[in-house]
Amino acid sequence: FPHAPRPPPSPHQQWKAQTSQERQHRALMDTFGLKLEELPDGARRWHGCDKDTPRCFGTVHAGTPQYLAAGRWTPPCCLRALRETARHVLAELEASGARYWLEGGSLLGAVRLGDIIPWDYDVDVGLYRDDVPKCRWLRAVLSGGRPVEDPRGFFWEKAAEGDFFRVHFSRANRLHVDLWPFYPRPGGVMTKDTWLGHRQDVEFPERFLVPLGSVEFVGVAAKAPNDPRAFLELKFGPGVVESPEYPNPEVRRLAQDLGNK
């Protein structure tokens, strides 16, 4: 027998049904660990972190974030936040006239892809120590002795680990750009006061910075050493541009995951 006709749902009932459906959809995305959903019409729906939430992974151990240990690459929402933070920091440095350049894995990503390496978890930028006060937010951190939040919600602070600075996506979301102050010592070698033991954490000739070059990075033109390949090979070893590796190959190697990407 046919069903008896039902009265149309009220606006409140429609809202409840839609809210319940959206809640179930978000729970499904969380269950599978999906951060970005590409819809049939080309639109994107984000399910990951933003300025009001923590980043999608916890503490980084031995240079290896949780997602790498699990055989995944950086969540797309985290990459989006890193790109936005990097563009903001680079624009502030450009406007201030500070001499800066991309460092380490960030320079490697720029040379290979014009973007952040898909498994990276921060952005590294070097700058001349004498130019630090030129940037208004770094100057405010130094003069006030405490972190500063700029009008766009980015959080500038002096790193607790040593003599360098860190710019976070927000107070809640700690995805960040590290700013490393370098200075020339006698002999024309660039050095700094804090060394964290990373394999690319080495001194280098100032000639790589005189003059500075430029590379595409996260959609903008960024300053870089004038011979990026030689600079990277000095830091990481020969062939690094063609054959990069994860931050800590002893924990997990890129070759393990290439077949799944």
PDB file of C-alpha atoms in Angstrom:
ATOM      1  CA  PHE A   1       0.000   0.000   0.000  1.00  0.00           C
ATOM      2  CA  PRO A   2       1.324   3.473  -0.745  1.00  0.00           C
ATOM      3  CA  HIS A   3       2.510   5.582   2.180  1.00  0.00           C
ATOM      4  CA  ALA A   4       0.175   8.288   3.322  1.00  0.00           C
ATOM      5  CA  PRO A   5       1.393  11.735   2.313  1.00  0.00           C
ATOM      6  CA  ARG A   6       3.423  13.482   5.003  1.00  0.00           C
ATOM      7  CA  PRO A   7       3.308  17.186   5.739  1.00  0.00           C
ATOM      8  CA  PRO A   8       6.383  19.082   4.552  1.00  0.00           C
ATOM      9  CA  PRO A   9       9.055  19.393   7.246  1.00  0.00           C
ATOM     10  CA  SER A  10       9.191  22.624   9.160  1.00  0.00           C
ATOM     11  CA  PRO A  11      12.227  24.931   8.784  1.00  0.00           C
ATOM     12  CA  HIS A  12      13.401  23.785  12.222  1.00  0.00           C
ATOM     13  CA  GLN A  13      13.140  20.115  11.223  1.00  0.00           C
ATOM     14  CA  GLN A  14      15.052  20.834   7.999  1.00  0.00           C
ATOM     15  CA  TRP A  15      17.799  22.581  10.009  1.00  0.00           C
ATOM     16  CA  LYS A  16      18.051  19.646  12.441  1.00  0.00           C
ATOM     17  CA  ALA A  17      18.300  17.129   9.577  1.00  0.00           C
ATOM     18  CA  GLN A  18      20.957  19.177   7.798  1.00  0.00           C
ATOM     19  CA  THR A  19      22.962  19.674  10.987  1.00  0.00           C
ATOM     20  CA  SER A  20      22.829  15.946  11.751  1.00  0.00           C
ATOM     21  CA  GLN A  21      23.952  15.085   8.231  1.00  0.00           C
ATOM     22  CA  GLU A  22      26.882  17.526   8.420  1.00  0.00           C
ATOM     23  CA  ARG A  23      27.905  16.158  11.818  1.00  0.00           C
ATOM     24  CA  GLN A  24      27.921  12.596  10.482  1.00  0.00           C
ATOM     25  CA  HIS A  25      29.916  13.733   7.441  1.00  0.00           C
ATOM     26  CA  ARG A  26      32.569  15.424   9.612  1.00  0.00           C
ATOM     27  CA  ALA A  27      32.777  12.325  11.805  1.00  0.00           C
ATOM     28  CA  LEU A  28      33.354  10.185   8.714  1.00  0.00           C
ATOM     29  CA  MET A  29      36.162  12.499   7.532  1.00  0.00           C
ATOM     30  CA  ASP A  30      37.746  12.360  11.001  1.00  0.00           C
ATOM     31  CA  THR A  31      37.533   8.566  11.045  1.00  0.00           C
ATOM     32  CA  PHE A  32      39.526   8.326   7.823  1.00  0.00           C
ATOM     33  CA  GLY A  33      41.848  11.219   8.723  1.00  0.00           C
ATOM     34  CA  LEU A  34      40.802  13.267   5.679  1.00  0.00           C
ATOM     35  CA  LYS A  35      41.573  16.987   5.843  1.00  0.00           C
ATOM     36  CA  LEU A  36      40.519  18.207   2.392  1.00  0.00           C
ATOM     37  CA  GLU A  37      37.534  17.128   0.327  1.00  0.00           C
ATOM     38  CA  GLU A  38      37.418  18.011  -3.367  1.00  0.00           C
ATOM     39  CA  LEU A  39      33.794  18.179  -4.519  1.00  0.00           C
ATOM     40  CA  PRO A  40      32.478  17.210  -7.997  1.00  0.00           C
ATOM     41  CA  ASP A  41      31.924  20.876  -8.924  1.00  0.00           C
ATOM     42  CA  GLY A  42      35.593  21.658  -8.200  1.00  0.00           C
ATOM     43  CA  ALA A  43      34.932  23.324  -4.856  1.00  0.00           C
ATOM     44  CA  ARG A  44      36.958  22.399  -1.782  1.00  0.00           C
ATOM     45  CA  ARG A  45      35.713  21.603   1.709  1.00  0.00           C
ATOM     46  CA  TRP A  46      38.291  21.753   4.513  1.00  0.00           C
ATOM     47  CA  HIS A  47      38.102  19.487   7.566  1.00  0.00           C
ATOM     48  CA  GLY A  48      41.508  20.132   9.113  1.00  0.00           C
ATOM     49  CA  CYS A  49      43.104  22.812  11.264  1.00  0.00           C
ATOM     50  CA  ASP A  50      42.707  26.577  10.991  1.00  0.00           C
ATOM     51  CA  LYS A  51      43.701  29.672  12.977  1.00  0.00           C
ATOM     52  CA  ASP A  52      41.348  28.779  15.828  1.00  0.00           C
ATOM     53  CA  THR A  53      42.478  25.169  16.290  1.00  0.00           C
ATOM     54  CA  PRO A  54      45.771  23.404  17.039  1.00  0.00           C
ATOM     55  CA  ARG A  55      47.745  21.968  14.141  1.00  0.00           C
ATOM     56  CA  CYS A  56      46.961  18.419  13.049  1.00  0.00           C
ATOM     57  CA  PHE A  57      50.041  16.765  14.576  1.00  0.00           C
ATOM     58  CA  GLY A  58      51.720  16.861  17.962  1.00  0.00           C
ATOM     59  CA  THR A  59      55.312  17.241  19.042  1.00  0.00           C
ATOM     60  CA  VAL A  60      58.012  16.466  16.474  1.00  0.00           C
ATOM     61  CA  HIS A  61      60.390  13.759  17.767  1.00  0.00           C
ATOM     62  CA  ALA A  62      63.892  13.377  16.300  1.00  0.00           C
ATOM     63  CA  GLY A  63      62.956  15.588  13.359  1.00  0.00           C
ATOM     64  CA  THR A  64      60.054  13.275  12.524  1.00  0.00           C
ATOM     65  CA  PRO A  65      56.432  14.474  12.853  1.00  0.00           C
ATOM     66  CA  GLN A  66      53.706  11.982  13.682  1.00  0.00           C
ATOM     67  CA  TYR A  67      52.338  11.823  10.147  1.00  0.00           C
ATOM     68  CA  LEU A  68      55.703  10.726   8.719  1.00  0.00           C
ATOM     69  CA  ALA A  69      55.974   7.934  11.279  1.00  0.00           C
ATOM     70  CA  ALA A  70      52.510   6.820  10.130  1.00  0.00           C
ATOM     71  CA  GLY A  71      53.559   6.788   6.464  1.00  0.00           C
ATOM     72  CA  ARG A  72      51.702   9.967   5.486  1.00  0.00           C
ATOM     73  CA  TRP A  73      52.772  13.390   4.264  1.00  0.00           C
ATOM     74  CA  THR A  74      51.922  16.820   5.677  1.00  0.00           C
ATOM     75  CA  PRO A  75      48.128  17.302   5.929  1.00  0.00           C
ATOM     76  CA  PRO A  76      46.927  19.743   3.247  1.00  0.00           C
ATOM     77  CA  CYS A  77      45.408  22.099   5.821  1.00  0.00           C
ATOM     78  CA  CYS A  78      48.797  22.334   7.564  1.00  0.00           C
ATOM     79  CA  LEU A  79      50.519  23.066   4.246  1.00  0.00           C
ATOM     80  CA  ARG A  80      47.928  25.753   3.564  1.00  0.00           C
ATOM     81  CA  ALA A  81      48.682  27.371   6.944  1.00  0.00           C
ATOM     82  CA  LEU A  82      52.443  27.155   6.361  1.00  0.00           C
ATOM     83  CA  ARG A  83      52.106  28.790   2.929  1.00  0.00           C
ATOM     84  CA  GLU A  84      50.016  31.610   4.349  1.00  0.00           C
ATOM     85  CA  THR A  85      52.469  32.180   7.210  1.00  0.00           C
ATOM     86  CA  ALA A  86      55.464  32.096   4.862  1.00  0.00           C
ATOM     87  CA  ARG A  87      53.910  34.612   2.460  1.00  0.00           C
ATOM     88  CA  HIS A  88      53.117  36.932   5.367  1.00  0.00           C
ATOM     89  CA  VAL A  89      56.613  36.745   6.869  1.00  0.00           C
ATOM     90  CA  LEU A  90      58.369  37.186   3.527  1.00  0.00           C
ATOM     91  CA  ALA A  91      56.205  40.220   2.738  1.00  0.00           C
ATOM     92  CA  GLU A  92      57.090  41.796   6.100  1.00  0.00           C
ATOM     93  CA  LEU A  93      60.805  41.189   5.551  1.00  0.00           C
ATOM     94  CA  GLU A  94      60.635  42.581   2.013  1.00  0.00           C
ATOM     95  CA  ALA A  95      58.826  45.704   3.208  1.00  0.00           C
ATOM     96  CA  SER A  96      61.387  46.255   5.965  1.00  0.00           C
ATOM     97  CA  GLY A  97      64.399  45.991   3.664  1.00  0.00           C
ATOM     98  CA  ALA A  98      65.932  43.184   5.732  1.00  0.00           C
ATOM     99  CA  ARG A  99      68.345  40.913   3.879  1.00  0.00           C
ATOM    100  CA  TYR A 100      66.907  37.393   4.074  1.00  0.00           C
ATOM    101  CA  TRP A 101      67.022  34.106   2.151  1.00  0.00           C
ATOM    102  CA  LEU A 102      65.313  30.726   2.170  1.00  0.00           C
ATOM    103  CA  GLU A 103      67.169  28.113   4.189  1.00  0.00           C
ATOM    104  CA  GLY A 104      67.397  24.309   4.409  1.00  0.00           C
ATOM    105  CA  GLY A 105      64.404  22.254   3.357  1.00  0.00           C
ATOM    106  CA  SER A 106      62.429  25.352   2.387  1.00  0.00           C
ATOM    107  CA  LEU A 107      65.035  26.279  -0.215  1.00  0.00           C
ATOM    108  CA  LEU A 108      65.060  22.658  -1.366  1.00  0.00           C
ATOM    109  CA  GLY A 109      61.293  22.768  -1.838  1.00  0.00           C
ATOM    110  CA  ALA A 110      61.551  26.040  -3.750  1.00  0.00           C
ATOM    111  CA  VAL A 111      64.191  24.649  -6.137  1.00  0.00           C
ATOM    112  CA  ARG A 112      62.357  21.362  -6.703  1.00  0.00           C
ATOM    113  CA  LEU A 113      58.719  22.470  -6.680  1.00  0.00           C
ATOM    114  CA  GLY A 114      58.418  26.207  -6.102  1.00  0.00           C
ATOM    115  CA  ASP A 115      56.600  25.178  -2.939  1.00  0.00           C
ATOM    116  CA  ILE A 116      56.996  23.564   0.479  1.00  0.00           C
ATOM    117  CA  ILE A 117      58.253  19.981   0.355  1.00  0.00           C
ATOM    118  CA  PRO A 118      55.153  17.767   0.821  1.00  0.00           C
ATOM    119  CA  TRP A 119      56.513  16.182   4.011  1.00  0.00           C
ATOM    120  CA  ASP A 120      57.909  19.327   5.693  1.00  0.00           C
ATOM    121  CA  TYR A 121      56.458  20.758   8.915  1.00  0.00           C
ATOM    122  CA  ASP A 122      57.926  24.276   9.061  1.00  0.00           C
ATOM    123  CA  VAL A 123      59.606  26.943   6.930  1.00  0.00           C
ATOM    124  CA  ASP A 124      63.193  28.120   7.485  1.00  0.00           C
ATOM    125  CA  VAL A 125      64.436  31.587   6.620  1.00  0.00           C
ATOM    126  CA  GLY A 126      67.882  33.066   7.268  1.00  0.00           C
ATOM    127  CA  LEU A 127      68.520  36.784   7.706  1.00  0.00           C
ATOM    128  CA  TYR A 128      71.401  39.057   8.616  1.00  0.00           C
ATOM    129  CA  ARG A 129      71.478  39.567  12.389  1.00  0.00           C
ATOM    130  CA  ASP A 130      72.116  43.300  11.929  1.00  0.00           C
ATOM    131  CA  ASP A 131      68.853  43.563   9.969  1.00  0.00           C
ATOM    132  CA  VAL A 132      66.610  41.981  12.618  1.00  0.00           C
ATOM    133  CA  PRO A 133      65.543  45.386  14.077  1.00  0.00           C
ATOM    134  CA  LYS A 134      64.448  46.560  10.619  1.00  0.00           C
ATOM    135  CA  CYS A 135      61.364  44.316  10.850  1.00  0.00           C
ATOM    136  CA  ARG A 136      58.827  46.065  13.066  1.00  0.00           C
ATOM    137  CA  TRP A 137      57.492  42.859  14.632  1.00  0.00           C
ATOM    138  CA  LEU A 138      60.930  41.461  15.435  1.00  0.00           C
ATOM    139  CA  ARG A 139      61.897  44.852  16.837  1.00  0.00           C
ATOM    140  CA  ALA A 140      58.775  44.800  19.024  1.00  0.00           C
ATOM    141  CA  VAL A 141      59.656  41.323  20.331  1.00  0.00           C
ATOM    142  CA  LEU A 142      63.186  42.458  21.203  1.00  0.00           C
ATOM    143  CA  SER A 143      62.145  45.713  22.843  1.00  0.00           C
ATOM    144  CA  GLY A 144      59.215  44.282  24.795  1.00  0.00           C
ATOM    145  CA  GLY A 145      60.784  40.967  25.721  1.00  0.00           C
ATOM    146  CA  ARG A 146      57.567  39.085  25.008  1.00  0.00           C
ATOM    147  CA  PRO A 147      55.628  37.693  22.025  1.00  0.00           C
ATOM    148  CA  VAL A 148      53.662  39.996  19.737  1.00  0.00           C
ATOM    149  CA  GLU A 149      50.467  39.249  17.809  1.00  0.00           C
ATOM    150  CA  ASP A 150      50.154  41.304  14.626  1.00  0.00           C
ATOM    151  CA  PRO A 151      46.826  42.605  13.235  1.00  0.00           C
ATOM    152  CA  ARG A 152      46.398  39.540  11.001  1.00  0.00           C
ATOM    153  CA  GLY A 153      46.716  37.137  13.924  1.00  0.00           C
ATOM    154  CA  PHE A 154      50.250  35.880  13.286  1.00  0.00           C
ATOM    155  CA  PHE A 155      52.230  35.340  16.498  1.00  0.00           C
ATOM    156  CA  TRP A 156      55.863  36.533  16.609  1.00  0.00           C
ATOM    157  CA  GLU A 157      58.199  35.404  19.394  1.00  0.00           C
ATOM    158  CA  LYS A 158      61.780  34.636  20.329  1.00  0.00           C
ATOM    159  CA  ALA A 159      62.241  30.869  20.303  1.00  0.00           C
ATOM    160  CA  ALA A 160      62.761  29.178  23.650  1.00  0.00           C
ATOM    161  CA  GLU A 161      65.356  26.845  22.087  1.00  0.00           C
ATOM    162  CA  GLY A 162      67.931  29.533  21.338  1.00  0.00           C
ATOM    163  CA  ASP A 163      68.850  32.749  19.584  1.00  0.00           C
ATOM    164  CA  PHE A 164      66.320  32.753  16.755  1.00  0.00           C
ATOM    165  CA  PHE A 165      62.715  33.805  16.125  1.00  0.00           C
ATOM    166  CA  ARG A 166      59.521  31.953  15.349  1.00  0.00           C
ATOM    167  CA  VAL A 167      56.362  33.214  13.656  1.00  0.00           C
ATOM    168  CA  HIS A 168      53.289  31.057  14.286  1.00  0.00           C
ATOM    169  CA  PHE A 169      50.154  30.841  12.153  1.00  0.00           C
ATOM    170  CA  SER A 170      48.245  31.922  15.281  1.00  0.00           C
ATOM    171  CA  ARG A 171      48.246  31.652  19.066  1.00  0.00           C
ATOM    172  CA  ALA A 172      46.307  28.381  18.827  1.00  0.00           C
ATOM    173  CA  ASN A 173      47.915  26.906  15.708  1.00  0.00           C
ATOM    174  CA  ARG A 174      51.679  26.559  16.125  1.00  0.00           C
ATOM    175  CA  LEU A 175      52.627  25.883  12.509  1.00  0.00           C
ATOM    176  CA  HIS A 176      55.491  28.301  12.020  1.00  0.00           C
ATOM    177  CA  VAL A 177      58.319  29.973  10.153  1.00  0.00           C
ATOM    178  CA  ASP A 178      61.737  29.943  11.865  1.00  0.00           C
ATOM    179  CA  LEU A 179      63.899  33.036  11.364  1.00  0.00           C
ATOM    180  CA  TRP A 180      67.640  32.374  11.843  1.00  0.00           C
ATOM    181  CA  PRO A 181      69.913  35.395  12.433  1.00  0.00           C
ATOM    182  CA  PHE A 182      73.308  34.885  10.751  1.00  0.00           C
ATOM    183  CA  TYR A 183      76.338  37.158  10.819  1.00  0.00           C
ATOM    184  CA  PRO A 184      79.714  37.111   9.015  1.00  0.00           C
ATOM    185  CA  ARG A 185      82.805  36.179  10.983  1.00  0.00           C
ATOM    186  CA  PRO A 186      86.368  36.931   9.856  1.00  0.00           C
ATOM    187  CA  GLY A 187      87.153  35.108   6.656  1.00  0.00           C
ATOM    188  CA  GLY A 188      83.795  35.757   5.015  1.00  0.00           C
ATOM    189  CA  VAL A 189      81.949  32.827   6.626  1.00  0.00           C
ATOM    190  CA  MET A 190      78.327  33.131   7.779  1.00  0.00           C
ATOM    191  CA  THR A 191      77.666  31.760  11.248  1.00  0.00           C
ATOM    192  CA  LYS A 192      75.056  32.003  14.009  1.00  0.00           C
ATOM    193  CA  ASP A 193      74.813  31.522  17.740  1.00  0.00           C
ATOM    194  CA  THR A 194      72.330  28.613  17.947  1.00  0.00           C
ATOM    195  CA  TRP A 195      72.953  25.181  16.431  1.00  0.00           C
ATOM    196  CA  LEU A 196      70.325  22.460  16.824  1.00  0.00           C
ATOM    197  CA  GLY A 197      72.318  19.602  15.329  1.00  0.00           C
ATOM    198  CA  HIS A 198      70.401  19.302  12.046  1.00  0.00           C
ATOM    199  CA  ARG A 199      72.509  17.987   9.164  1.00  0.00           C
ATOM    200  CA  GLN A 200      71.987  21.223   7.166  1.00  0.00           C
ATOM    201  CA  ASP A 201      72.916  23.345  10.190  1.00  0.00           C
ATOM    202  CA  VAL A 202      76.402  24.404   9.050  1.00  0.00           C
ATOM    203  CA  GLU A 203      78.376  27.561   8.349  1.00  0.00           C
ATOM    204  CA  PHE A 204      78.741  28.689   4.742  1.00  0.00           C
ATOM    205  CA  PRO A 205      80.632  31.307   2.690  1.00  0.00           C
ATOM    206  CA  GLU A 206      79.013  34.748   2.530  1.00  0.00           C
ATOM    207  CA  ARG A 207      79.599  34.766  -1.229  1.00  0.00           C
ATOM    208  CA  PHE A 208      76.332  32.800  -1.573  1.00  0.00           C
ATOM    209  CA  LEU A 209      74.504  35.931  -0.382  1.00  0.00           C
ATOM    210  CA  VAL A 210      76.387  38.631  -2.290  1.00  0.00           C
ATOM    211  CA  PRO A 211      74.377  39.274  -4.292  1.00  0.00           C
ATOM    212  CA  LEU A 212      71.165  37.513  -3.271  1.00  0.00           C
ATOM    213  CA  GLY A 213      69.209  35.600  -5.885  1.00  0.00           C
ATOM    214  CA  SER A 214      65.499  34.867  -6.204  1.00  0.00           C
ATOM    215  CA  VAL A 215      63.294  31.765  -6.478  1.00  0.00           C
ATOM    216  CA  GLU A 216      59.571  31.078  -6.684  1.00  0.00           C
ATOM    217  CA  PHE A 217      58.156  29.884  -3.374  1.00  0.00           C
ATOM    218  CA  VAL A 218      54.523  29.446  -2.212  1.00  0.00           C
ATOM    219  CA  GLY A 219      53.301  31.694  -5.004  1.00  0.00           C
ATOM    220  CA  VAL A 220      55.692  34.622  -4.459  1.00  0.00           C
ATOM    221  CA  ALA A 221      59.230  35.589  -5.434  1.00  0.00           C
ATOM    222  CA  ALA A 222      61.489  34.921  -2.439  1.00  0.00           C
ATOM    223  CA  LYS A 223      65.122  35.854  -1.843  1.00  0.00           C
ATOM    224  CA  ALA A 224      67.585  32.957  -2.021  1.00  0.00           C
ATOM    225  CA  PRO A 225      71.321  32.239  -2.252  1.00  0.00           C
ATOM    226  CA  ASN A 226      72.701  33.143  -5.672  1.00  0.00           C
ATOM    227  CA  ASP A 227      73.667  29.502  -6.399  1.00  0.00           C
ATOM    228  CA  PRO A 228      70.879  27.458  -4.785  1.00  0.00           C
ATOM    229  CA  ARG A 229      72.105  24.067  -5.979  1.00  0.00           C
ATOM    230  CA  ALA A 230      75.663  24.544  -4.681  1.00  0.00           C
ATOM    231  CA  PHE A 231      74.272  25.967  -1.425  1.00  0.00           C
ATOM    232  CA  LEU A 232      71.991  22.955  -0.937  1.00  0.00           C
ATOM    233  CA  GLU A 233      74.731  20.462  -1.767  1.00  0.00           C
ATOM    234  CA  LEU A 234      77.022  22.158   0.749  1.00  0.00           C
ATOM    235  CA  LYS A 235      74.303  21.752   3.386  1.00  0.00           C
ATOM    236  CA  PHE A 236      72.840  18.335   2.517  1.00  0.00           C
ATOM    237  CA  GLY A 237      75.339  16.636   0.209  1.00  0.00           C
ATOM    238  CA  PRO A 238      75.668  15.971  -3.545  1.00  0.00           C
ATOM    239  CA  GLY A 239      72.499  15.115  -5.475  1.00  0.00           C
ATOM    240  CA  VAL A 240      70.082  16.386  -2.839  1.00  0.00           C
ATOM    241  CA  VAL A 241      67.955  18.287  -5.374  1.00  0.00           C
ATOM    242  CA  GLU A 242      67.233  15.119  -7.361  1.00  0.00           C
ATOM    243  CA  SER A 243      67.210  12.723  -4.393  1.00  0.00           C
ATOM    244  CA  PRO A 244      65.947  14.421  -1.221  1.00  0.00           C
ATOM    245  CA  GLU A 245      65.252  12.527   1.991  1.00  0.00           C
ATOM    246  CA  TYR A 246      63.064  12.841   5.057  1.00  0.00           C
ATOM    247  CA  PRO A 247      64.425  14.903   7.983  1.00  0.00           C
ATOM    248  CA  ASN A 248      65.505  11.767   9.874  1.00  0.00           C
ATOM    249  CA  PRO A 249      66.195   8.840   7.506  1.00  0.00           C
ATOM    250  CA  GLU A 250      67.072   6.642  10.486  1.00  0.00           C
ATOM    251  CA  VAL A 251      63.402   6.748  11.510  1.00  0.00           C
ATOM    252  CA  ARG A 252      61.776   6.541   8.074  1.00  0.00           C
ATOM    253  CA  ARG A 253      62.985   6.854   4.493  1.00  0.00           C
ATOM    254  CA  LEU A 254      61.288   8.499   1.540  1.00  0.00           C
ATOM    255  CA  ALA A 255      61.773   5.363  -0.580  1.00  0.00           C
ATOM    256  CA  GLN A 256      59.392   3.519   1.774  1.00  0.00           C
ATOM    257  CA  ASP A 257      56.508   5.799   0.830  1.00  0.00           C
ATOM    258  CA  LEU A 258      57.080   6.778  -2.802  1.00  0.00           C
ATOM    259  CA  GLY A 259      54.909   3.947  -4.061  1.00  0.00           C
ATOM    260  CA  ASN A 260      51.941   5.232  -2.057  1.00  0.00           C
ATOM    261  CA  LYS A 261      52.003   8.889  -3.129  1.00  0.00           C
TER     262      LYS A 261
END
